[in-house]
Coordinates of C-alpha atoms in Angstrom, one line a residue:
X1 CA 0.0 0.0 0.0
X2 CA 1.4 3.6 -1.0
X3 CA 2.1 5.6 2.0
X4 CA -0.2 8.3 2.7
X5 CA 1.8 11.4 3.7
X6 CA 1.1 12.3 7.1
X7 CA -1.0 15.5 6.6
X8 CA -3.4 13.8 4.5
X9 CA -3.7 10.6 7.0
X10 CA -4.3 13.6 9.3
X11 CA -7.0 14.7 8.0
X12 CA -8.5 11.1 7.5
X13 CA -8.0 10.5 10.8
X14 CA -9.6 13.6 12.0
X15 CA -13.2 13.0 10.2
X16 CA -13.7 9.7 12.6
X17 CA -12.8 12.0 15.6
X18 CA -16.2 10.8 16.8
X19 CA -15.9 7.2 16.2
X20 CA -13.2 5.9 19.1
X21 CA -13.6 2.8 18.0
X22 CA -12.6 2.9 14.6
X23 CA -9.4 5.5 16.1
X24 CA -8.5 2.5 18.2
X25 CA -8.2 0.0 14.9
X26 CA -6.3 2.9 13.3
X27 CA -3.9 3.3 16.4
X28 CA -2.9 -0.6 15.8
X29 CA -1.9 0.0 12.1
X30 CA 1.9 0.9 12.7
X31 CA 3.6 3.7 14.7
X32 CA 3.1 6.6 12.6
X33 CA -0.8 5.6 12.8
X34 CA -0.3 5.8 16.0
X35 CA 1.1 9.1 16.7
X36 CA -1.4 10.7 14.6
X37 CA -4.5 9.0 16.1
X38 CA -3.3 8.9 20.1
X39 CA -4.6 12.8 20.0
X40 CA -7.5 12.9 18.4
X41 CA -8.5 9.8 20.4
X42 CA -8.2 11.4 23.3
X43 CA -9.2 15.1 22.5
X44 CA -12.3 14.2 21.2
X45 CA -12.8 11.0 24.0
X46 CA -14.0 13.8 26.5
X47 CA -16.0 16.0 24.1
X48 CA -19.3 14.6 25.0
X49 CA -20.5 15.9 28.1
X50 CA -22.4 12.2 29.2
X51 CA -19.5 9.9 29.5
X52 CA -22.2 7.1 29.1
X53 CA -22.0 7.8 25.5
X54 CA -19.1 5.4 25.7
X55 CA -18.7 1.7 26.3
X56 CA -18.3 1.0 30.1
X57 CA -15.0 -1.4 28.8
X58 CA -13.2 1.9 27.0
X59 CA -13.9 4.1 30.0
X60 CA -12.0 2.2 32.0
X61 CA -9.1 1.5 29.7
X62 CA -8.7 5.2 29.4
X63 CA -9.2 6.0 33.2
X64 CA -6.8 3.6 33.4
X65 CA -4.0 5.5 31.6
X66 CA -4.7 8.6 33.6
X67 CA -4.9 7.1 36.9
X68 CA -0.9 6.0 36.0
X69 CA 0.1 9.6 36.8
X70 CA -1.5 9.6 40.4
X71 CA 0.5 9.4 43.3
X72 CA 0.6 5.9 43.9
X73 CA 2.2 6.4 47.6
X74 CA -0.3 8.6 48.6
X75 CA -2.8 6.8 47.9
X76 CA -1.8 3.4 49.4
X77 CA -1.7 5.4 52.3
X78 CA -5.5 5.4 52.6
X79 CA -5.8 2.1 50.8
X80 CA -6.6 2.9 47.9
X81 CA -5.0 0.8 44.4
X82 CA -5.0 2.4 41.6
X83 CA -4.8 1.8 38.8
X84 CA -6.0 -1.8 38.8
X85 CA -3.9 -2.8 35.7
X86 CA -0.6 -1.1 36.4
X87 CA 1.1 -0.1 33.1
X88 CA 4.4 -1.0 33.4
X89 CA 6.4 -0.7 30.3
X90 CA 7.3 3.9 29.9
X91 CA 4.3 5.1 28.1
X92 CA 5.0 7.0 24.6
X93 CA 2.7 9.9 25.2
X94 CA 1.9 12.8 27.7
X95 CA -1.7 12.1 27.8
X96 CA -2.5 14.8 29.7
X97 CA -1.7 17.0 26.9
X98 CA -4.7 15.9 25.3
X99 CA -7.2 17.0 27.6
X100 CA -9.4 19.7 25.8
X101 CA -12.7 19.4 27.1
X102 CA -13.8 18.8 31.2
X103 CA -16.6 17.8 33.1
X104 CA -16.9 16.9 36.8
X105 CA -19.9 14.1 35.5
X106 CA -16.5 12.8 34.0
X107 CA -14.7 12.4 37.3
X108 CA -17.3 11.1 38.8
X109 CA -17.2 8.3 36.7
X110 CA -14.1 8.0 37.0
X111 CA -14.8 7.3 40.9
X112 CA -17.3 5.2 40.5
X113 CA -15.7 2.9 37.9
X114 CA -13.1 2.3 40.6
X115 CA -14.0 2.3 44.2
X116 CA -17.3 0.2 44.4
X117 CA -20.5 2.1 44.8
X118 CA -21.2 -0.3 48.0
X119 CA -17.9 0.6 49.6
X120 CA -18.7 2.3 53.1
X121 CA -16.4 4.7 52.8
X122 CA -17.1 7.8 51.2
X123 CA -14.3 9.9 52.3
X124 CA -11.9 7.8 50.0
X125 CA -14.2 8.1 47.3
X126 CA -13.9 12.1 47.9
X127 CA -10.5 12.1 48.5
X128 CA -9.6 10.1 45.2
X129 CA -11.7 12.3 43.4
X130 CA -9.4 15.1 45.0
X131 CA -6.7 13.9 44.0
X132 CA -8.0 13.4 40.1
X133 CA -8.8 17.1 40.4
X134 CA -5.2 18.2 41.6
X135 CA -3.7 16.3 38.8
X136 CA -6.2 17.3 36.0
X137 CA -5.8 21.0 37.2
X138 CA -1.5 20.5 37.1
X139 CA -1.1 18.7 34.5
X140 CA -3.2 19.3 31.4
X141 CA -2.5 22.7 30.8
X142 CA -4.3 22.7 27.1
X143 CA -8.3 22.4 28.5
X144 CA -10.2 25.3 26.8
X145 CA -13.9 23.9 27.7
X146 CA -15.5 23.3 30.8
X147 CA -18.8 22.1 31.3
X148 CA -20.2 23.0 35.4
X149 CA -23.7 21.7 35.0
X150 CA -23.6 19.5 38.1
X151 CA -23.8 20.6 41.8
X152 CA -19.7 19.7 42.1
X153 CA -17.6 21.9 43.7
X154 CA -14.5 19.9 45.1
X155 CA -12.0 21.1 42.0
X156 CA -12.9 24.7 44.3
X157 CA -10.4 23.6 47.0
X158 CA -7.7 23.2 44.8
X159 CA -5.0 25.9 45.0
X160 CA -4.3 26.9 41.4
X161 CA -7.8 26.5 40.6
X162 CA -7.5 30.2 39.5
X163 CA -5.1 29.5 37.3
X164 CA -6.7 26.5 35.6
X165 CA -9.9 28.8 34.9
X166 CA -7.7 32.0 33.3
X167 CA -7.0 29.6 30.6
X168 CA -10.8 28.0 30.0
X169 CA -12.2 29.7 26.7
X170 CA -15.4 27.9 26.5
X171 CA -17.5 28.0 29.5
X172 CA -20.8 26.3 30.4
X173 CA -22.7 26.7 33.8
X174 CA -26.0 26.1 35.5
X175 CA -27.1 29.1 37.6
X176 CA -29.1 25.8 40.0
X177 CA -25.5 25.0 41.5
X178 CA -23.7 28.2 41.1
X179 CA -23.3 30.9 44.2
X180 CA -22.7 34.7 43.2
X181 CA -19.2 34.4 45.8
X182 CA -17.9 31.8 42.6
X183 CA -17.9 33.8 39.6
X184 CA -16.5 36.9 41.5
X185 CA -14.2 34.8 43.4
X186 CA -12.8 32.4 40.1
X187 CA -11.7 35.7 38.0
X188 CA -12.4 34.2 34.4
X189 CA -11.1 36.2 31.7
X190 CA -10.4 35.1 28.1
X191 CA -14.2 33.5 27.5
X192 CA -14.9 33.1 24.2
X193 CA -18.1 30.9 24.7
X194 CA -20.3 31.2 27.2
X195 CA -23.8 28.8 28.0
X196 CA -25.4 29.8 31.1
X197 CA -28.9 27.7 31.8
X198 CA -30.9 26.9 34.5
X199 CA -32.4 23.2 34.4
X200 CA -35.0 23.1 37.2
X201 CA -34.1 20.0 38.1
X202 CA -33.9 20.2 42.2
X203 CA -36.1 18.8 43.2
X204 CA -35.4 20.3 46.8
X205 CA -37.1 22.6 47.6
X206 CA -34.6 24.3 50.6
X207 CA -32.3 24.1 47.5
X208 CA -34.7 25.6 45.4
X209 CA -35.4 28.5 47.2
X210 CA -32.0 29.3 47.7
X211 CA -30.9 29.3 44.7
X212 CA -34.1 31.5 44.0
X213 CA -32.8 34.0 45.9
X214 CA -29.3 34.0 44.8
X215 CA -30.5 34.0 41.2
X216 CA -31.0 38.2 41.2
X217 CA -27.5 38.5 42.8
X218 CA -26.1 35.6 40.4
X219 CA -27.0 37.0 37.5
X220 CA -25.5 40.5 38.5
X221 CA -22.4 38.6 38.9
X222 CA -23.0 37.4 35.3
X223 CA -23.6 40.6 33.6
X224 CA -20.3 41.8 34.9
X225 CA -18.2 38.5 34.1
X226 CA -19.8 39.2 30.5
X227 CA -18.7 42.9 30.7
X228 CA -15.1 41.6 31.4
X229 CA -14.8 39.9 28.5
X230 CA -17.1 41.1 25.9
X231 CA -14.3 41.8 23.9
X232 CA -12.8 38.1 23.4
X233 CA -16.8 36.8 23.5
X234 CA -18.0 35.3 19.8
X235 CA -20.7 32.8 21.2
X236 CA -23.6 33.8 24.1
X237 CA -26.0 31.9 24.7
X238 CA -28.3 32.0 28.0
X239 CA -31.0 30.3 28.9
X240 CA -32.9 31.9 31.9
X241 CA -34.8 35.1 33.0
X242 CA -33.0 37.2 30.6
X243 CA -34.7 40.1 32.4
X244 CA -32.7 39.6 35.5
X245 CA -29.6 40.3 33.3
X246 CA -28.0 43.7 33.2
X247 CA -27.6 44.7 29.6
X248 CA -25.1 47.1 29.9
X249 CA -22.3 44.6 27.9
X250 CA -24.4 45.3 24.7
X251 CA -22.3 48.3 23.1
X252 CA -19.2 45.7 23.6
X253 CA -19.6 42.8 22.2
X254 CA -18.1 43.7 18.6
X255 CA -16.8 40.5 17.9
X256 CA -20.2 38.6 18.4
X257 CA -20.8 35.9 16.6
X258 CA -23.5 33.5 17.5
X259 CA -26.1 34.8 19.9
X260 CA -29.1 32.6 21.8
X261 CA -31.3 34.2 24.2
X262 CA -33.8 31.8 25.4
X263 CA -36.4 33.8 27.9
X264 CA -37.3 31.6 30.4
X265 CA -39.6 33.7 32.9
X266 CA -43.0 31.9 32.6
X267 CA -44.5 34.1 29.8
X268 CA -44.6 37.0 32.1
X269 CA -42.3 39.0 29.4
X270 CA -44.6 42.3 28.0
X271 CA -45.0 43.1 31.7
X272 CA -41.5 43.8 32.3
X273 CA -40.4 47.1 32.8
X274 CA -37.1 46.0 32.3
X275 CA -37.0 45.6 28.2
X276 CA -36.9 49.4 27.8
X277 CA -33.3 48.6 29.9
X278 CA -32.4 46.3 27.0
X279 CA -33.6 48.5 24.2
X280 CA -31.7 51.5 25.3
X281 CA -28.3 50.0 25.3
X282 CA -28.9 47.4 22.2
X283 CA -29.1 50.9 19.9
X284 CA -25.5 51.9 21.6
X285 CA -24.8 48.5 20.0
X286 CA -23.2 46.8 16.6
X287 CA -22.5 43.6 16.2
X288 CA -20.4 43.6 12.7
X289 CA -19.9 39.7 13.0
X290 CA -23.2 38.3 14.0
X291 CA -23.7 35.2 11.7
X292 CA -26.3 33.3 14.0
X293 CA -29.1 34.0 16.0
X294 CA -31.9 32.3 18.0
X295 CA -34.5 34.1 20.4
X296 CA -37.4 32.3 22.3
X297 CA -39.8 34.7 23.9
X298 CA -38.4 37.5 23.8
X299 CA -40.6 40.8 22.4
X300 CA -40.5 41.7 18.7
X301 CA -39.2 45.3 19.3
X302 CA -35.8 43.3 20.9
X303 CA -35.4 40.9 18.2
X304 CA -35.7 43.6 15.7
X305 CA -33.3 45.6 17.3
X306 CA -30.5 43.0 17.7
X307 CA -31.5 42.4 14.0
X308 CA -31.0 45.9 12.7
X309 CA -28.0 46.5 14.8
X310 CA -26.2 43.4 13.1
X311 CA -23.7 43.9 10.1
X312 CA -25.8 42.2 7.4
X313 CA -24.1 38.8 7.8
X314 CA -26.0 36.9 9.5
X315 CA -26.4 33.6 8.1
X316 CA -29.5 31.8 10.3
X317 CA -32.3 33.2 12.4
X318 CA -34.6 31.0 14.6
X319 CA -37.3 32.5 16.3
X320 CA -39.8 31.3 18.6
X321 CA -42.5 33.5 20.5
X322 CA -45.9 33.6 21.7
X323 CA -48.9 35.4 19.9
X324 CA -50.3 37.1 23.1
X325 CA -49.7 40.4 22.2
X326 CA -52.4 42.0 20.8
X327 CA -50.1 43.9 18.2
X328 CA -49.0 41.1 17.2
X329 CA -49.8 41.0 13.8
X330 CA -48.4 44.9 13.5
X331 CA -45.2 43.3 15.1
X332 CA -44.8 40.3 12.7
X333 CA -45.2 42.4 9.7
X334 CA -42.2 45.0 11.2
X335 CA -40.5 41.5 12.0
X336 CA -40.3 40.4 8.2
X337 CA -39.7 43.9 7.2
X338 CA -36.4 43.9 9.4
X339 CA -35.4 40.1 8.3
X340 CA -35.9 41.3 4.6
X341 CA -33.9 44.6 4.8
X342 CA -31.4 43.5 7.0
X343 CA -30.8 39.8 6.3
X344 CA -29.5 39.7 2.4
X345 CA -26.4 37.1 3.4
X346 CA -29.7 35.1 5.3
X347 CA -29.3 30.9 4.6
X348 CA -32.0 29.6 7.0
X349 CA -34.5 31.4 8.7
X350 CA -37.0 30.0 11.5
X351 CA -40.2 32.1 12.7
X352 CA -44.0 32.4 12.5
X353 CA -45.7 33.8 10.2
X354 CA -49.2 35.3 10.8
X355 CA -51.5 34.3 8.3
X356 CA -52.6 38.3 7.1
X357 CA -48.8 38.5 7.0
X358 CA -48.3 35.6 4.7
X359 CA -48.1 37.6 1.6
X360 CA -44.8 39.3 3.0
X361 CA -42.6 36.6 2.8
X362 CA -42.5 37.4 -1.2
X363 CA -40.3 40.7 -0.3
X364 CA -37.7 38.4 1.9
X365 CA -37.5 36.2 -1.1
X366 CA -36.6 38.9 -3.2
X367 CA -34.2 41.0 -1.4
X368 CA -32.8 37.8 0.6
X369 CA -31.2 35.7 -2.9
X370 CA -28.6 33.3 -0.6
X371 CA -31.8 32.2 1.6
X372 CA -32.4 28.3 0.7
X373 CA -35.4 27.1 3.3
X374 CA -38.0 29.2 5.1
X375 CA -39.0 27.0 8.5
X376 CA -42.4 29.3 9.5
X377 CA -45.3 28.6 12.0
X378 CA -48.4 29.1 11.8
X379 CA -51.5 29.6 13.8
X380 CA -54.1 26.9 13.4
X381 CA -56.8 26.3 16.1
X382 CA -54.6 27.8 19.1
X383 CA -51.8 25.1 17.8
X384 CA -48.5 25.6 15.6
X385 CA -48.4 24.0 12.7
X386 CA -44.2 23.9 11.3
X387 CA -44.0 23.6 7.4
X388 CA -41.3 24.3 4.9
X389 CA -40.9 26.6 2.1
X390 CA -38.3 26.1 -0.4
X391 CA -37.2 28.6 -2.7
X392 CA -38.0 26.6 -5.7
X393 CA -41.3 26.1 -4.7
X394 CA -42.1 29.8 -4.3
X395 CA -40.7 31.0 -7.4

């Protein structure tokens, strides 16, 4: 067989980032396999947030590797053998330099894969899961993502955790877990993504109300982390009472590039005094880079303006709201008008359409050429019905 030169097996390689098992044949090929496939293996290993997504077998041949670098002495001194498999011939790679992505579900796993879940003693399971952390946080310097969607907070008590967030990029966290004192106190700078939900999953209710009541203060704490690096910022996306967030960043995020603002506030929206807030400081704003938008029950005047403000490049809209208004069909029409004149680059656009409004859609098909699919709702019986229009069937 003709050697492939290694930039091209590269790139092979690369396109089954998402198939470990078919990374592990390649790995067995020869060395320079190998090389090139240990990597991506590994990068992309730890992408998913679930580590379920994986075979229990594979989970534990990679903890396996990673529980090499733990201090063995240490932990025989509480009793604890890892790793169960010792690797004893000198291993070819520094896995650790693979690490890109983190999760604490991850270490968890990693826990529970080796200390039985009937062993009576939690405080080793705790303090292995320490030690995972200290390691982790030392040792892979090249993690960009992290993913705090689960009430863990042990990585806290580690003393360069500082340090180990000034280098995370891509940040995902779930206001349910998170106390105002651990943005302030973490320092993050450098975000580039940001994903900030609230699940609703607790399903206690001391929890609950506490984190109720630290939700204002929280998201005070957000607005400023945002402010801090609005400049580095290309992807936003929230997912809670968007009301509760200051929008004072607005005029400084010109390097935005994919925006989400998903309204969660129980439909309670038109009453809030707090969307004149947001409109004031979105026309101080320009976002030259915005390709990609999504808005779900949010008012029309505030998905217009975001619209307007935008550079004309945006590629895909999806829009979801509620017909409660009574203006509504005055603000669907201004809606269209906006995507129309605004929108030329548009691929893919997402929203509903009122049916007096229908005859509209001609003028985005005319003034938006690069648009290839139209996904609109419609109003049928107090029910949404989703349909398609394609270009060639309008014209």
């Amino acid at each position: 067989m003709t050697k492939l030169i290694d930039d091209i097996l590269l790139l092979v390689l690369t396109e089954l980032r998402f198939d470990p098992a078919s990374l592990y044949s390649c790995i067995l090929v020869n060395r320079t396999w190998c090389c090139l496939a240990i990597p991506i293996l590994w990068k992309y290993f730890f992408y998913y947030y679930n580590p379920y997504a994986h075979k229990k077998e594979s989970r534990k041949k990679l903890y396996n590797v990673i529980f090499h670098f733990l201090p063995k002495d240490k932990l025989s001194e509480l009793n604890i053998n890892l790793p169960s498999n010792p690797i004893s011939n000198k291993l070819l790679f520094n896995y650790m330099d693979f690490f890109t992505h983190l999760s604490p579900i991850w270490i968890e796993d990693m826990v529970q894969l080796s200390i039985k879940t009937d062993s009576p003693s939690v405080y080793k399971k705790i303090l292995l899961e320490f030690e995972i952390y200290l390691l982790i946080f030392s040792k892979c310097k090249n993690i960009k993502y992290f993913d705090w969607i689960k009430n863990k907070w042990l990585f806290l008590l580690c003393p360069n955790v500082k340090e180990f967030f000034s280098g995370i990029h891509q940040l995902k966290i779930n206001v349910e877990y998170m106390a105002p004192e651990l943005l302030f106190s973490l320092g993050i700078i450098n975000i580039t993504d940001l994903e900030v939900i609230n699940s609703k999953d607790n399903d206690d209710l001391i929890s609950f109300i506490r984190m109720k009541n630290n939700l204002p203060l929280l998201c005070i704490q957000l607005s400023d982390m945002i402010s801090k690096n609005a400049i580095t910022l290309k992807k936003i996306i929230l997912r809670l009472t968007i009301t509760l967030i200051s929008p004072t960043f607005f005029p400084s995020l010109a390097n935005l590039q994919y925006l989400i603002l998903y309204n969660d506030d129980d439909g309670e929206f038109y009453n809030s005094i707090k969307w004149k807030e947001w409109e004031l400081y979105l026309r101080m704003s320009f976002f030259p880079n915005l390709q990609y938008l999504e808005t779900s029950y949010l008012p029309c005047n505030i998905e217009c303006l975001i619209i307007e403000r935008s550079g004309g490049k945006i590629l895909e809209i999806n829009i979801c709201r509620t017909l409660e208004s009574r203006d509504y069909p005055i603000e669907n029409e201004n809606l269209i008008r906006i995507v129309s004149n605004y929108c030329s680059k548009i691929i893919r656009l997402t929203m509903v359409i009122n049916p007096i409004n229908f005859n509209l859609v001609g003028n985005i098909f005319s003034n938006c050429v690069h648009l290839k699919k139209i996904y609109y709702m419609k109003e049928n019986n107090n029910m949404f019905d989703k349909d398609v229009l394609n270009r060639e069937q309008y014209v």
